[in-house]
Amino acid sequence: MPGVHDRGGWPTDDPIDQEEHPVMDWEVRMSALLGALRGKGLMRTDEMRRGIESIDPSRYESIGYYARWAESVESILAEKGIFTREEIDGKMGELSGGAG
Amino acid sequence: MSESHGHEHPGMAHDEELGYYARRVRAMEAVLVEKGIVSGEEVERLVAEGEARTPADGARIVARAWTDPGFKNRLLADAKAAVAEMGYSESESLPDVVVAENTDGVHHLVVCTLCSCYPTWLLGRPPDWYKSLTYRSRAVIDPRGVMGEFGLELEEGVVVKVLDSTADVRYLVLPQRPAGTEGWSEVELARLVTRDSMVGVSRPLTPETVVG
C-alpha cells in the first residue's frame, strides 16, 4: 500500500477540476517564508517532502497545498528545535487576542 | 479509506481550516522574526519576487528556442545554464530543470505524482489542477484522457511520454512551434506560448487566435 502522497495511478475516474481558486495572502506569505528558510539552509526540499509525507493520511487529503506546506514547515522546524509548537500556539493566541 | 478525495479542492480547504492556517502561518512568521531567523523585509522581498514570476518567463525561453537553434541545443543539454544566459539564474541550489522537446512523433506531459513539484521560477505558481489529487493520479495512467479534458487530442501514432517530477528534477515542455509563424519575432512568438503548453496539456496558441 503506497503512502497517501504517492498518488500516481490511484484509481479514479473523476474529471480534473480546472477551476482556479483566488490566491490568498497567507498562501503567498507561506511560499515566501519557505523561500527565506530555504535560502538559510533551514528547509531543504527533501525535508519539506518528508514533512508533507508525514501528515496524517486523512488530514493530507482534506487540506490544501499550502496548508500541507504549513504543516511541514512547522513540524520540521519544531523537530530541529528552531521553535516549539507551544511557542506557535502562544503567538497565535496573542495575535488573535490582539486582533479581537 | 477516506472518500474525501472525490471532491477535494487543491489549495482550497474548509473555511475553518483557511482561518486556522492563515493564523498559523502568521504566528510562525512572527516567531521566526522575533528569534531573528528571518526578517519581515526579507519575506516581503520574496513575496514580490514570487509575484514577478509568471508563465511569460517560460514563454520567452520557448520563443528563443524556436528562433535560435544554438540556444535550443544548449537548453536541451543543460537548461539551467541556458536560461542563465537570458538572466534567469537562481542563487539557491534549486532542483535541476530538464527541458523536453515535443516533436511530430513524441509528446511530453509533466506531472508530479508524489507532491506538486513544478518549475515555479520559470512558470510562476502552479495551477490548482496541477496540484489536484486527480491530476496526480490520472496523468500517469490515462494521459490521453487527461489531455482530452484540456482539449488536446493527439494522433494515434504519437508516443506520449509522461515526466514525473521529483524533489531533484523539474520539467518544462518545449512545445512545437505552430505552423504559419515563419518570420515571426521572438516577442511575437512568445505570445503564443501558454502555461499549459509548457506542462504538456495543450498546444501553443495558433497565429489565428492572436492576430486580428
PDB file of C-alpha atoms in Angstrom:
ATOM      1  CA  MET A   1       0.000   0.000   0.000  1.00  0.00           C
ATOM      2  CA  PRO A   2       1.623   3.248  -1.075  1.00  0.00           C
ATOM      3  CA  GLY A   3       1.771   6.292   1.184  1.00  0.00           C
ATOM      4  CA  VAL A   4      -1.055   8.813   0.917  1.00  0.00           C
ATOM      5  CA  HIS A   5       1.172  11.213  -1.023  1.00  0.00           C
ATOM      6  CA  ASP A   6       2.074   8.617  -3.651  1.00  0.00           C
ATOM      7  CA  ARG A   7      -0.883   9.331  -5.942  1.00  0.00           C
ATOM      8  CA  GLY A   8       0.317   8.014  -9.292  1.00  0.00           C
ATOM      9  CA  GLY A   9      -2.205   5.550 -10.666  1.00  0.00           C
ATOM     10  CA  TRP A  10      -4.682   5.731  -7.783  1.00  0.00           C
ATOM     11  CA  PRO A  11      -7.965   4.566  -9.228  1.00  0.00           C
ATOM     12  CA  THR A  12     -10.289   7.453 -10.005  1.00  0.00           C
ATOM     13  CA  ASP A  13     -12.476   8.420 -12.914  1.00  0.00           C
ATOM     14  CA  ASP A  14     -13.130  11.888 -11.589  1.00  0.00           C
ATOM     15  CA  PRO A  15     -12.628  14.653 -14.118  1.00  0.00           C
ATOM     16  CA  ILE A  16      -9.897  17.178 -13.353  1.00  0.00           C
ATOM     17  CA  ASP A  17     -11.271  20.287 -11.723  1.00  0.00           C
ATOM     18  CA  GLN A  18      -9.809  23.112 -13.825  1.00  0.00           C
ATOM     19  CA  GLU A  19     -11.216  25.911 -11.741  1.00  0.00           C
ATOM     20  CA  GLU A  20      -8.679  28.184 -10.051  1.00  0.00           C
ATOM     21  CA  HIS A  21      -9.238  29.472  -6.537  1.00  0.00           C
ATOM     22  CA  PRO A  22      -8.133  33.025  -5.817  1.00  0.00           C
ATOM     23  CA  VAL A  23      -4.719  33.034  -4.205  1.00  0.00           C
ATOM     24  CA  MET A  24      -4.896  34.011  -0.556  1.00  0.00           C
ATOM     25  CA  ASP A  25      -2.418  36.333   1.143  1.00  0.00           C
ATOM     26  CA  TRP A  26      -1.376  33.696   3.651  1.00  0.00           C
ATOM     27  CA  GLU A  27      -0.529  31.279   0.824  1.00  0.00           C
ATOM     28  CA  VAL A  28       1.757  33.847  -0.783  1.00  0.00           C
ATOM     29  CA  ARG A  29       3.256  34.555   2.629  1.00  0.00           C
ATOM     30  CA  MET A  30       3.789  30.845   3.272  1.00  0.00           C
ATOM     31  CA  SER A  31       5.567  30.491  -0.028  1.00  0.00           C
ATOM     32  CA  ALA A  32       7.847  33.460   0.666  1.00  0.00           C
ATOM     33  CA  LEU A  33       8.581  32.248   4.185  1.00  0.00           C
ATOM     34  CA  LEU A  34       9.612  28.885   2.812  1.00  0.00           C
ATOM     35  CA  GLY A  35      11.857  30.666   0.308  1.00  0.00           C
ATOM     36  CA  ALA A  36      13.539  32.550   3.144  1.00  0.00           C
ATOM     37  CA  LEU A  37      14.059  29.356   5.148  1.00  0.00           C
ATOM     38  CA  ARG A  38      15.419  27.560   2.097  1.00  0.00           C
ATOM     39  CA  GLY A  39      17.861  30.393   1.491  1.00  0.00           C
ATOM     40  CA  LYS A  40      19.224  29.897   5.003  1.00  0.00           C
ATOM     41  CA  GLY A  41      19.509  26.148   4.609  1.00  0.00           C
ATOM     42  CA  LEU A  42      16.841  25.581   7.262  1.00  0.00           C
ATOM     43  CA  MET A  43      14.349  23.809   4.986  1.00  0.00           C
ATOM     44  CA  ARG A  44      15.715  21.599   2.256  1.00  0.00           C
ATOM     45  CA  THR A  45      13.464  20.097  -0.407  1.00  0.00           C
ATOM     46  CA  ASP A  46      13.849  16.587   0.998  1.00  0.00           C
ATOM     47  CA  GLU A  47      12.951  17.810   4.478  1.00  0.00           C
ATOM     48  CA  MET A  48       9.945  19.655   3.106  1.00  0.00           C
ATOM     49  CA  ARG A  49       8.827  16.488   1.369  1.00  0.00           C
ATOM     50  CA  ARG A  50       9.323  14.352   4.466  1.00  0.00           C
ATOM     51  CA  GLY A  51       7.254  16.801   6.494  1.00  0.00           C
ATOM     52  CA  ILE A  52       4.438  16.711   3.938  1.00  0.00           C
ATOM     53  CA  GLU A  53       4.537  12.948   3.621  1.00  0.00           C
ATOM     54  CA  SER A  54       4.307  12.544   7.388  1.00  0.00           C
ATOM     55  CA  ILE A  55       0.946  14.322   7.614  1.00  0.00           C
ATOM     56  CA  ASP A  56      -1.832  12.074   8.833  1.00  0.00           C
ATOM     57  CA  PRO A  57      -3.373  10.478   5.700  1.00  0.00           C
ATOM     58  CA  SER A  58      -6.945  11.665   6.227  1.00  0.00           C
ATOM     59  CA  ARG A  59      -5.698  15.155   7.013  1.00  0.00           C
ATOM     60  CA  TYR A  60      -3.460  15.093   3.932  1.00  0.00           C
ATOM     61  CA  GLU A  61      -6.496  14.550   1.749  1.00  0.00           C
ATOM     62  CA  SER A  62      -8.672  17.149   3.406  1.00  0.00           C
ATOM     63  CA  ILE A  63      -6.305  20.122   3.462  1.00  0.00           C
ATOM     64  CA  GLY A  64      -4.923  22.141   0.573  1.00  0.00           C
ATOM     65  CA  TYR A  65      -1.497  22.513  -0.903  1.00  0.00           C
ATOM     66  CA  TYR A  66      -0.194  25.442   1.144  1.00  0.00           C
ATOM     67  CA  ALA A  67      -1.752  24.059   4.321  1.00  0.00           C
ATOM     68  CA  ARG A  68       0.423  20.978   3.781  1.00  0.00           C
ATOM     69  CA  TRP A  69       3.390  23.309   3.445  1.00  0.00           C
ATOM     70  CA  ALA A  70       2.497  24.986   6.727  1.00  0.00           C
ATOM     71  CA  GLU A  71       2.203  21.620   8.470  1.00  0.00           C
ATOM     72  CA  SER A  72       5.542  20.501   7.082  1.00  0.00           C
ATOM     73  CA  VAL A  73       7.464  23.662   7.928  1.00  0.00           C
ATOM     74  CA  GLU A  74       6.073  23.669  11.440  1.00  0.00           C
ATOM     75  CA  SER A  75       6.920  20.036  12.118  1.00  0.00           C
ATOM     76  CA  ILE A  76      10.414  20.185  10.608  1.00  0.00           C
ATOM     77  CA  LEU A  77      11.384  23.422  12.377  1.00  0.00           C
ATOM     78  CA  ALA A  78       9.989  22.091  15.659  1.00  0.00           C
ATOM     79  CA  GLU A  79      11.994  18.909  15.137  1.00  0.00           C
ATOM     80  CA  LYS A  80      15.131  20.993  14.628  1.00  0.00           C
ATOM     81  CA  GLY A  81      14.445  22.931  17.789  1.00  0.00           C
ATOM     82  CA  ILE A  82      14.130  26.259  15.932  1.00  0.00           C
ATOM     83  CA  PHE A  83      10.868  26.809  17.778  1.00  0.00           C
ATOM     84  CA  THR A  84       8.368  24.719  19.700  1.00  0.00           C
ATOM     85  CA  ARG A  85       4.775  24.103  18.744  1.00  0.00           C
ATOM     86  CA  GLU A  86       3.802  25.698  22.047  1.00  0.00           C
ATOM     87  CA  GLU A  87       5.508  28.918  21.005  1.00  0.00           C
ATOM     88  CA  ILE A  88       3.440  28.954  17.816  1.00  0.00           C
ATOM     89  CA  ASP A  89       0.259  28.212  19.777  1.00  0.00           C
ATOM     90  CA  GLY A  90       1.110  31.045  22.136  1.00  0.00           C
ATOM     91  CA  LYS A  91       1.829  33.514  19.337  1.00  0.00           C
ATOM     92  CA  MET A  92      -1.345  32.511  17.558  1.00  0.00           C
ATOM     93  CA  GLY A  93      -3.376  33.225  20.687  1.00  0.00           C
ATOM     94  CA  GLU A  94      -1.574  36.514  21.169  1.00  0.00           C
ATOM     95  CA  LEU A  95      -2.229  37.639  17.591  1.00  0.00           C
ATOM     96  CA  SER A  96      -5.884  36.594  17.684  1.00  0.00           C
ATOM     97  CA  GLY A  97      -6.332  38.261  21.050  1.00  0.00           C
ATOM     98  CA  GLY A  98      -4.783  41.434  19.744  1.00  0.00           C
ATOM     99  CA  ALA A  99      -6.993  41.425  16.660  1.00  0.00           C
ATOM    100  CA  GLY A 100     -10.164  40.632  18.585  1.00  0.00           C
TER     101      GLY A 100
ATOM    102  CA  MET B   1     -10.474   4.539   3.373  1.00  0.00           C
ATOM    103  CA  SER B   2     -11.499   8.116   3.150  1.00  0.00           C
ATOM    104  CA  GLU B   3     -13.858   9.162   0.407  1.00  0.00           C
ATOM    105  CA  SER B   4     -12.838  12.770   0.682  1.00  0.00           C
ATOM    106  CA  HIS B   5     -10.594  12.704  -2.385  1.00  0.00           C
ATOM    107  CA  GLY B   6     -13.656  12.598  -4.611  1.00  0.00           C
ATOM    108  CA  HIS B   7     -14.334  16.254  -4.079  1.00  0.00           C
ATOM    109  CA  GLU B   8     -11.148  17.844  -2.946  1.00  0.00           C
ATOM    110  CA  HIS B   9     -10.243  21.336  -3.976  1.00  0.00           C
ATOM    111  CA  PRO B  10      -6.487  21.637  -4.206  1.00  0.00           C
ATOM    112  CA  GLY B  11      -5.207  24.694  -2.437  1.00  0.00           C
ATOM    113  CA  MET B  12      -8.679  25.271  -1.022  1.00  0.00           C
ATOM    114  CA  ALA B  13      -9.683  23.963   2.352  1.00  0.00           C
ATOM    115  CA  HIS B  14     -12.717  24.413   4.541  1.00  0.00           C
ATOM    116  CA  ASP B  15     -13.306  27.966   5.730  1.00  0.00           C
ATOM    117  CA  GLU B  16     -12.404  26.987   9.231  1.00  0.00           C
ATOM    118  CA  GLU B  17      -9.145  25.471   8.045  1.00  0.00           C
ATOM    119  CA  LEU B  18      -8.318  28.524   5.991  1.00  0.00           C
ATOM    120  CA  GLY B  19      -8.698  30.714   9.016  1.00  0.00           C
ATOM    121  CA  TYR B  20      -6.577  28.336  11.030  1.00  0.00           C
ATOM    122  CA  TYR B  21      -3.723  28.165   8.549  1.00  0.00           C
ATOM    123  CA  ALA B  22      -3.768  31.888   7.820  1.00  0.00           C
ATOM    124  CA  ARG B  23      -3.290  32.492  11.556  1.00  0.00           C
ATOM    125  CA  ARG B  24      -0.833  29.649  11.965  1.00  0.00           C
ATOM    126  CA  VAL B  25       1.440  30.924   9.205  1.00  0.00           C
ATOM    127  CA  ARG B  26       1.275  34.446  10.581  1.00  0.00           C
ATOM    128  CA  ALA B  27       2.248  33.114  14.006  1.00  0.00           C
ATOM    129  CA  MET B  28       5.158  31.104  12.593  1.00  0.00           C
ATOM    130  CA  GLU B  29       6.461  34.111  10.726  1.00  0.00           C
ATOM    131  CA  ALA B  30       6.144  36.315  13.826  1.00  0.00           C
ATOM    132  CA  VAL B  31       8.035  33.803  15.986  1.00  0.00           C
ATOM    133  CA  LEU B  32      10.777  33.426  13.364  1.00  0.00           C
ATOM    134  CA  VAL B  33      11.115  37.211  13.127  1.00  0.00           C
ATOM    135  CA  GLU B  34      11.295  37.546  16.926  1.00  0.00           C
ATOM    136  CA  LYS B  35      14.046  34.966  17.019  1.00  0.00           C
ATOM    137  CA  GLY B  36      15.951  36.842  14.346  1.00  0.00           C
ATOM    138  CA  ILE B  37      15.838  33.920  11.922  1.00  0.00           C
ATOM    139  CA  VAL B  38      14.016  35.796   9.179  1.00  0.00           C
ATOM    140  CA  SER B  39      13.135  39.438   8.787  1.00  0.00           C
ATOM    141  CA  GLY B  40       9.826  40.874   7.677  1.00  0.00           C
ATOM    142  CA  GLU B  41      11.601  42.791   4.881  1.00  0.00           C
ATOM    143  CA  GLU B  42      13.131  39.606   3.596  1.00  0.00           C
ATOM    144  CA  VAL B  43       9.749  37.896   3.443  1.00  0.00           C
ATOM    145  CA  GLU B  44       8.280  40.979   1.714  1.00  0.00           C
ATOM    146  CA  ARG B  45      11.065  40.896  -0.861  1.00  0.00           C
ATOM    147  CA  LEU B  46      10.436  37.210  -1.545  1.00  0.00           C
ATOM    148  CA  VAL B  47       6.696  37.869  -1.859  1.00  0.00           C
ATOM    149  CA  ALA B  48       7.461  40.479  -4.531  1.00  0.00           C
ATOM    150  CA  GLU B  49       9.904  38.173  -6.313  1.00  0.00           C
ATOM    151  CA  GLY B  50       7.395  35.357  -6.287  1.00  0.00           C
ATOM    152  CA  GLU B  51       4.676  37.577  -7.722  1.00  0.00           C
ATOM    153  CA  ALA B  52       7.008  38.645 -10.528  1.00  0.00           C
ATOM    154  CA  ARG B  53       7.333  35.095 -11.846  1.00  0.00           C
ATOM    155  CA  THR B  54       4.793  34.169 -14.476  1.00  0.00           C
ATOM    156  CA  PRO B  55       4.419  31.857 -17.456  1.00  0.00           C
ATOM    157  CA  ALA B  56       5.666  34.780 -19.583  1.00  0.00           C
ATOM    158  CA  ASP B  57       9.165  33.820 -18.418  1.00  0.00           C
ATOM    159  CA  GLY B  58       8.856  30.284 -19.716  1.00  0.00           C
ATOM    160  CA  ALA B  59       7.290  31.654 -22.900  1.00  0.00           C
ATOM    161  CA  ARG B  60      10.325  33.853 -23.589  1.00  0.00           C
ATOM    162  CA  ILE B  61      12.561  30.820 -23.217  1.00  0.00           C
ATOM    163  CA  VAL B  62      10.446  28.721 -25.575  1.00  0.00           C
ATOM    164  CA  ALA B  63      10.306  31.520 -28.161  1.00  0.00           C
ATOM    165  CA  ARG B  64      14.089  31.879 -28.015  1.00  0.00           C
ATOM    166  CA  ALA B  65      14.476  28.132 -28.559  1.00  0.00           C
ATOM    167  CA  TRP B  66      12.145  28.331 -31.576  1.00  0.00           C
ATOM    168  CA  THR B  67      14.210  31.039 -33.216  1.00  0.00           C
ATOM    169  CA  ASP B  68      17.758  30.184 -32.173  1.00  0.00           C
ATOM    170  CA  PRO B  69      18.838  26.582 -32.862  1.00  0.00           C
ATOM    171  CA  GLY B  70      22.084  27.017 -30.927  1.00  0.00           C
ATOM    172  CA  PHE B  71      20.145  28.150 -27.861  1.00  0.00           C
ATOM    173  CA  LYS B  72      17.723  25.272 -28.271  1.00  0.00           C
ATOM    174  CA  ASN B  73      20.567  22.774 -28.252  1.00  0.00           C
ATOM    175  CA  ARG B  74      22.062  24.339 -25.156  1.00  0.00           C
ATOM    176  CA  LEU B  75      18.630  24.402 -23.496  1.00  0.00           C
ATOM    177  CA  LEU B  76      18.052  20.718 -24.129  1.00  0.00           C
ATOM    178  CA  ALA B  77      21.568  19.839 -22.980  1.00  0.00           C
ATOM    179  CA  ASP B  78      21.670  21.970 -19.811  1.00  0.00           C
ATOM    180  CA  ALA B  79      18.575  24.034 -19.199  1.00  0.00           C
ATOM    181  CA  LYS B  80      19.806  25.852 -16.102  1.00  0.00           C
ATOM    182  CA  ALA B  81      22.930  27.081 -17.867  1.00  0.00           C
ATOM    183  CA  ALA B  82      20.974  28.078 -20.981  1.00  0.00           C
ATOM    184  CA  VAL B  83      18.298  30.066 -19.163  1.00  0.00           C
ATOM    185  CA  ALA B  84      21.006  31.809 -17.163  1.00  0.00           C
ATOM    186  CA  GLU B  85      22.074  33.375 -20.498  1.00  0.00           C
ATOM    187  CA  MET B  86      18.669  35.060 -20.505  1.00  0.00           C
ATOM    188  CA  GLY B  87      19.067  36.308 -16.966  1.00  0.00           C
ATOM    189  CA  TYR B  88      17.147  33.546 -15.222  1.00  0.00           C
ATOM    190  CA  SER B  89      19.503  32.428 -12.549  1.00  0.00           C
ATOM    191  CA  GLU B  90      18.872  31.109  -9.106  1.00  0.00           C
ATOM    192  CA  SER B  91      21.273  31.674  -6.291  1.00  0.00           C
ATOM    193  CA  GLU B  92      19.782  28.876  -4.236  1.00  0.00           C
ATOM    194  CA  SER B  93      20.508  25.295  -5.047  1.00  0.00           C
ATOM    195  CA  LEU B  94      17.179  24.669  -6.678  1.00  0.00           C
ATOM    196  CA  PRO B  95      16.354  21.331  -8.274  1.00  0.00           C
ATOM    197  CA  ASP B  96      17.633  20.678 -11.760  1.00  0.00           C
ATOM    198  CA  VAL B  97      15.424  21.607 -14.708  1.00  0.00           C
ATOM    199  CA  VAL B  98      15.133  19.417 -17.769  1.00  0.00           C
ATOM    200  CA  VAL B  99      13.526  20.697 -20.953  1.00  0.00           C
ATOM    201  CA  ALA B 100      11.720  18.036 -23.004  1.00  0.00           C
ATOM    202  CA  GLU B 101      11.107  18.755 -26.683  1.00  0.00           C
ATOM    203  CA  ASN B 102       7.846  17.796 -28.350  1.00  0.00           C
ATOM    204  CA  THR B 103       8.177  16.584 -31.929  1.00  0.00           C
ATOM    205  CA  ASP B 104       5.857  15.163 -34.597  1.00  0.00           C
ATOM    206  CA  GLY B 105       6.333  11.751 -33.028  1.00  0.00           C
ATOM    207  CA  VAL B 106       6.665  12.417 -29.282  1.00  0.00           C
ATOM    208  CA  HIS B 107       4.545  14.449 -26.878  1.00  0.00           C
ATOM    209  CA  HIS B 108       5.522  15.113 -23.265  1.00  0.00           C
ATOM    210  CA  LEU B 109       3.224  15.621 -20.305  1.00  0.00           C
ATOM    211  CA  VAL B 110       4.531  16.777 -16.912  1.00  0.00           C
ATOM    212  CA  VAL B 111       3.133  15.724 -13.552  1.00  0.00           C
ATOM    213  CA  CYS B 112       4.372  15.305 -10.003  1.00  0.00           C
ATOM    214  CA  THR B 113       2.651  12.231  -8.621  1.00  0.00           C
ATOM    215  CA  LEU B 114       4.384  12.424  -5.243  1.00  0.00           C
ATOM    216  CA  CYS B 115       3.988  16.087  -4.485  1.00  0.00           C
ATOM    217  CA  SER B 116       3.382  19.040  -6.775  1.00  0.00           C
ATOM    218  CA  CYS B 117       6.883  19.838  -7.947  1.00  0.00           C
ATOM    219  CA  TYR B 118       6.800  22.429 -10.693  1.00  0.00           C
ATOM    220  CA  PRO B 119       9.346  24.776 -12.296  1.00  0.00           C
ATOM    221  CA  THR B 120       7.917  27.730 -10.385  1.00  0.00           C
ATOM    222  CA  TRP B 121      10.886  30.002 -11.059  1.00  0.00           C
ATOM    223  CA  LEU B 122      10.174  29.749 -14.808  1.00  0.00           C
ATOM    224  CA  LEU B 123       6.370  29.463 -14.806  1.00  0.00           C
ATOM    225  CA  GLY B 124       5.155  31.092 -11.611  1.00  0.00           C
ATOM    226  CA  ARG B 125       2.732  29.379  -9.264  1.00  0.00           C
ATOM    227  CA  PRO B 126       1.367  26.053 -10.445  1.00  0.00           C
ATOM    228  CA  PRO B 127      -2.322  25.982 -11.367  1.00  0.00           C
ATOM    229  CA  ASP B 128      -4.677  24.294  -8.900  1.00  0.00           C
ATOM    230  CA  TRP B 129      -5.418  21.420 -11.265  1.00  0.00           C
ATOM    231  CA  TYR B 130      -1.728  20.525 -11.414  1.00  0.00           C
ATOM    232  CA  LYS B 131      -1.741  20.093  -7.641  1.00  0.00           C
ATOM    233  CA  SER B 132      -5.004  18.156  -7.553  1.00  0.00           C
ATOM    234  CA  LEU B 133      -5.008  14.556  -6.410  1.00  0.00           C
ATOM    235  CA  THR B 134      -6.991  13.653  -9.527  1.00  0.00           C
ATOM    236  CA  TYR B 135      -4.381  15.000 -11.958  1.00  0.00           C
ATOM    237  CA  ARG B 136      -1.588  13.401  -9.955  1.00  0.00           C
ATOM    238  CA  SER B 137      -3.375  10.025 -10.108  1.00  0.00           C
ATOM    239  CA  ARG B 138      -4.575  10.087 -13.680  1.00  0.00           C
ATOM    240  CA  ALA B 139      -1.728  11.733 -15.611  1.00  0.00           C
ATOM    241  CA  VAL B 140       0.330   8.554 -15.407  1.00  0.00           C
ATOM    242  CA  ILE B 141      -2.382   6.002 -16.181  1.00  0.00           C
ATOM    243  CA  ASP B 142      -4.605   7.937 -18.554  1.00  0.00           C
ATOM    244  CA  PRO B 143      -2.540  10.745 -20.073  1.00  0.00           C
ATOM    245  CA  ARG B 144      -4.584  10.875 -23.276  1.00  0.00           C
ATOM    246  CA  GLY B 145      -7.819  11.071 -21.309  1.00  0.00           C
ATOM    247  CA  VAL B 146      -6.365  13.881 -19.211  1.00  0.00           C
ATOM    248  CA  MET B 147      -5.151  15.779 -22.265  1.00  0.00           C
ATOM    249  CA  GLY B 148      -8.559  15.264 -23.853  1.00  0.00           C
ATOM    250  CA  GLU B 149     -10.180  17.087 -20.947  1.00  0.00           C
ATOM    251  CA  PHE B 150      -7.931  20.037 -21.746  1.00  0.00           C
ATOM    252  CA  GLY B 151      -8.971  19.854 -25.393  1.00  0.00           C
ATOM    253  CA  LEU B 152      -5.846  18.187 -26.723  1.00  0.00           C
ATOM    254  CA  GLU B 153      -6.418  15.187 -28.976  1.00  0.00           C
ATOM    255  CA  LEU B 154      -3.170  13.681 -30.222  1.00  0.00           C
ATOM    256  CA  GLU B 155      -2.946  11.495 -33.271  1.00  0.00           C
ATOM    257  CA  GLU B 156      -2.893   7.765 -32.670  1.00  0.00           C
ATOM    258  CA  GLY B 157       0.757   7.264 -33.662  1.00  0.00           C
ATOM    259  CA  VAL B 158       2.209   9.924 -31.358  1.00  0.00           C
ATOM    260  CA  VAL B 159       4.184   8.491 -28.460  1.00  0.00           C
ATOM    261  CA  VAL B 160       3.173  10.056 -25.129  1.00  0.00           C
ATOM    262  CA  LYS B 161       5.915  10.365 -22.538  1.00  0.00           C
ATOM    263  CA  VAL B 162       4.825  11.303 -19.042  1.00  0.00           C
ATOM    264  CA  LEU B 163       7.525  13.001 -16.988  1.00  0.00           C
ATOM    265  CA  ASP B 164       7.113  12.551 -13.242  1.00  0.00           C
ATOM    266  CA  SER B 165       8.857  15.355 -11.386  1.00  0.00           C
ATOM    267  CA  THR B 166      10.877  14.740  -8.255  1.00  0.00           C
ATOM    268  CA  ALA B 167      12.472  16.738  -5.497  1.00  0.00           C
ATOM    269  CA  ASP B 168      15.602  16.855  -7.652  1.00  0.00           C
ATOM    270  CA  VAL B 169      14.317  17.375 -11.192  1.00  0.00           C
ATOM    271  CA  ARG B 170      11.630  19.665 -12.601  1.00  0.00           C
ATOM    272  CA  TYR B 171      10.459  19.569 -16.203  1.00  0.00           C
ATOM    273  CA  LEU B 172       9.477  22.153 -18.784  1.00  0.00           C
ATOM    274  CA  VAL B 173       7.978  21.100 -22.102  1.00  0.00           C
ATOM    275  CA  LEU B 174       9.290  22.718 -25.266  1.00  0.00           C
ATOM    276  CA  PRO B 175       6.164  22.621 -27.422  1.00  0.00           C
ATOM    277  CA  GLN B 176       6.249  22.525 -31.211  1.00  0.00           C
ATOM    278  CA  ARG B 177       6.321  25.863 -32.984  1.00  0.00           C
ATOM    279  CA  PRO B 178       2.931  26.494 -34.568  1.00  0.00           C
ATOM    280  CA  ALA B 179       2.690  26.438 -38.364  1.00  0.00           C
ATOM    281  CA  GLY B 180       2.263  29.755 -40.093  1.00  0.00           C
ATOM    282  CA  THR B 181       4.690  31.644 -37.871  1.00  0.00           C
ATOM    283  CA  GLU B 182       7.592  31.870 -40.310  1.00  0.00           C
ATOM    284  CA  GLY B 183       9.429  35.133 -39.867  1.00  0.00           C
ATOM    285  CA  TRP B 184       7.805  35.957 -36.516  1.00  0.00           C
ATOM    286  CA  SER B 185       9.967  37.644 -33.935  1.00  0.00           C
ATOM    287  CA  GLU B 186      10.717  36.147 -30.542  1.00  0.00           C
ATOM    288  CA  VAL B 187       8.369  38.612 -28.874  1.00  0.00           C
ATOM    289  CA  GLU B 188       5.537  37.744 -31.248  1.00  0.00           C
ATOM    290  CA  LEU B 189       6.132  34.029 -30.825  1.00  0.00           C
ATOM    291  CA  ALA B 190       6.179  34.264 -27.038  1.00  0.00           C
ATOM    292  CA  ARG B 191       2.543  35.437 -27.155  1.00  0.00           C
ATOM    293  CA  LEU B 192       1.583  32.003 -28.489  1.00  0.00           C
ATOM    294  CA  VAL B 193       3.219  30.071 -25.666  1.00  0.00           C
ATOM    295  CA  THR B 194       0.769  29.266 -22.896  1.00  0.00           C
ATOM    296  CA  ARG B 195       1.457  27.880 -19.457  1.00  0.00           C
ATOM    297  CA  ASP B 196      -0.496  24.738 -20.298  1.00  0.00           C
ATOM    298  CA  SER B 197       1.555  24.118 -23.441  1.00  0.00           C
ATOM    299  CA  MET B 198       4.701  24.105 -21.291  1.00  0.00           C
ATOM    300  CA  VAL B 199       3.166  21.499 -18.966  1.00  0.00           C
ATOM    301  CA  GLY B 200       2.006  19.486 -21.962  1.00  0.00           C
ATOM    302  CA  VAL B 201      -1.777  19.509 -21.542  1.00  0.00           C
ATOM    303  CA  SER B 202      -2.259  21.654 -24.605  1.00  0.00           C
ATOM    304  CA  ARG B 203      -0.577  23.042 -27.700  1.00  0.00           C
ATOM    305  CA  PRO B 204       0.553  26.647 -28.072  1.00  0.00           C
ATOM    306  CA  LEU B 205      -1.958  29.096 -29.497  1.00  0.00           C
ATOM    307  CA  THR B 206      -2.189  29.316 -33.260  1.00  0.00           C
ATOM    308  CA  PRO B 207      -1.480  32.520 -35.227  1.00  0.00           C
ATOM    309  CA  GLU B 208      -5.203  32.931 -35.952  1.00  0.00           C
ATOM    310  CA  THR B 209      -6.010  33.213 -32.261  1.00  0.00           C
ATOM    311  CA  VAL B 210      -3.728  36.165 -31.630  1.00  0.00           C
ATOM    312  CA  VAL B 211      -3.841  38.034 -34.951  1.00  0.00           C
ATOM    313  CA  GLY B 212      -6.816  40.272 -35.616  1.00  0.00           C
TER     314      GLY B 212
END
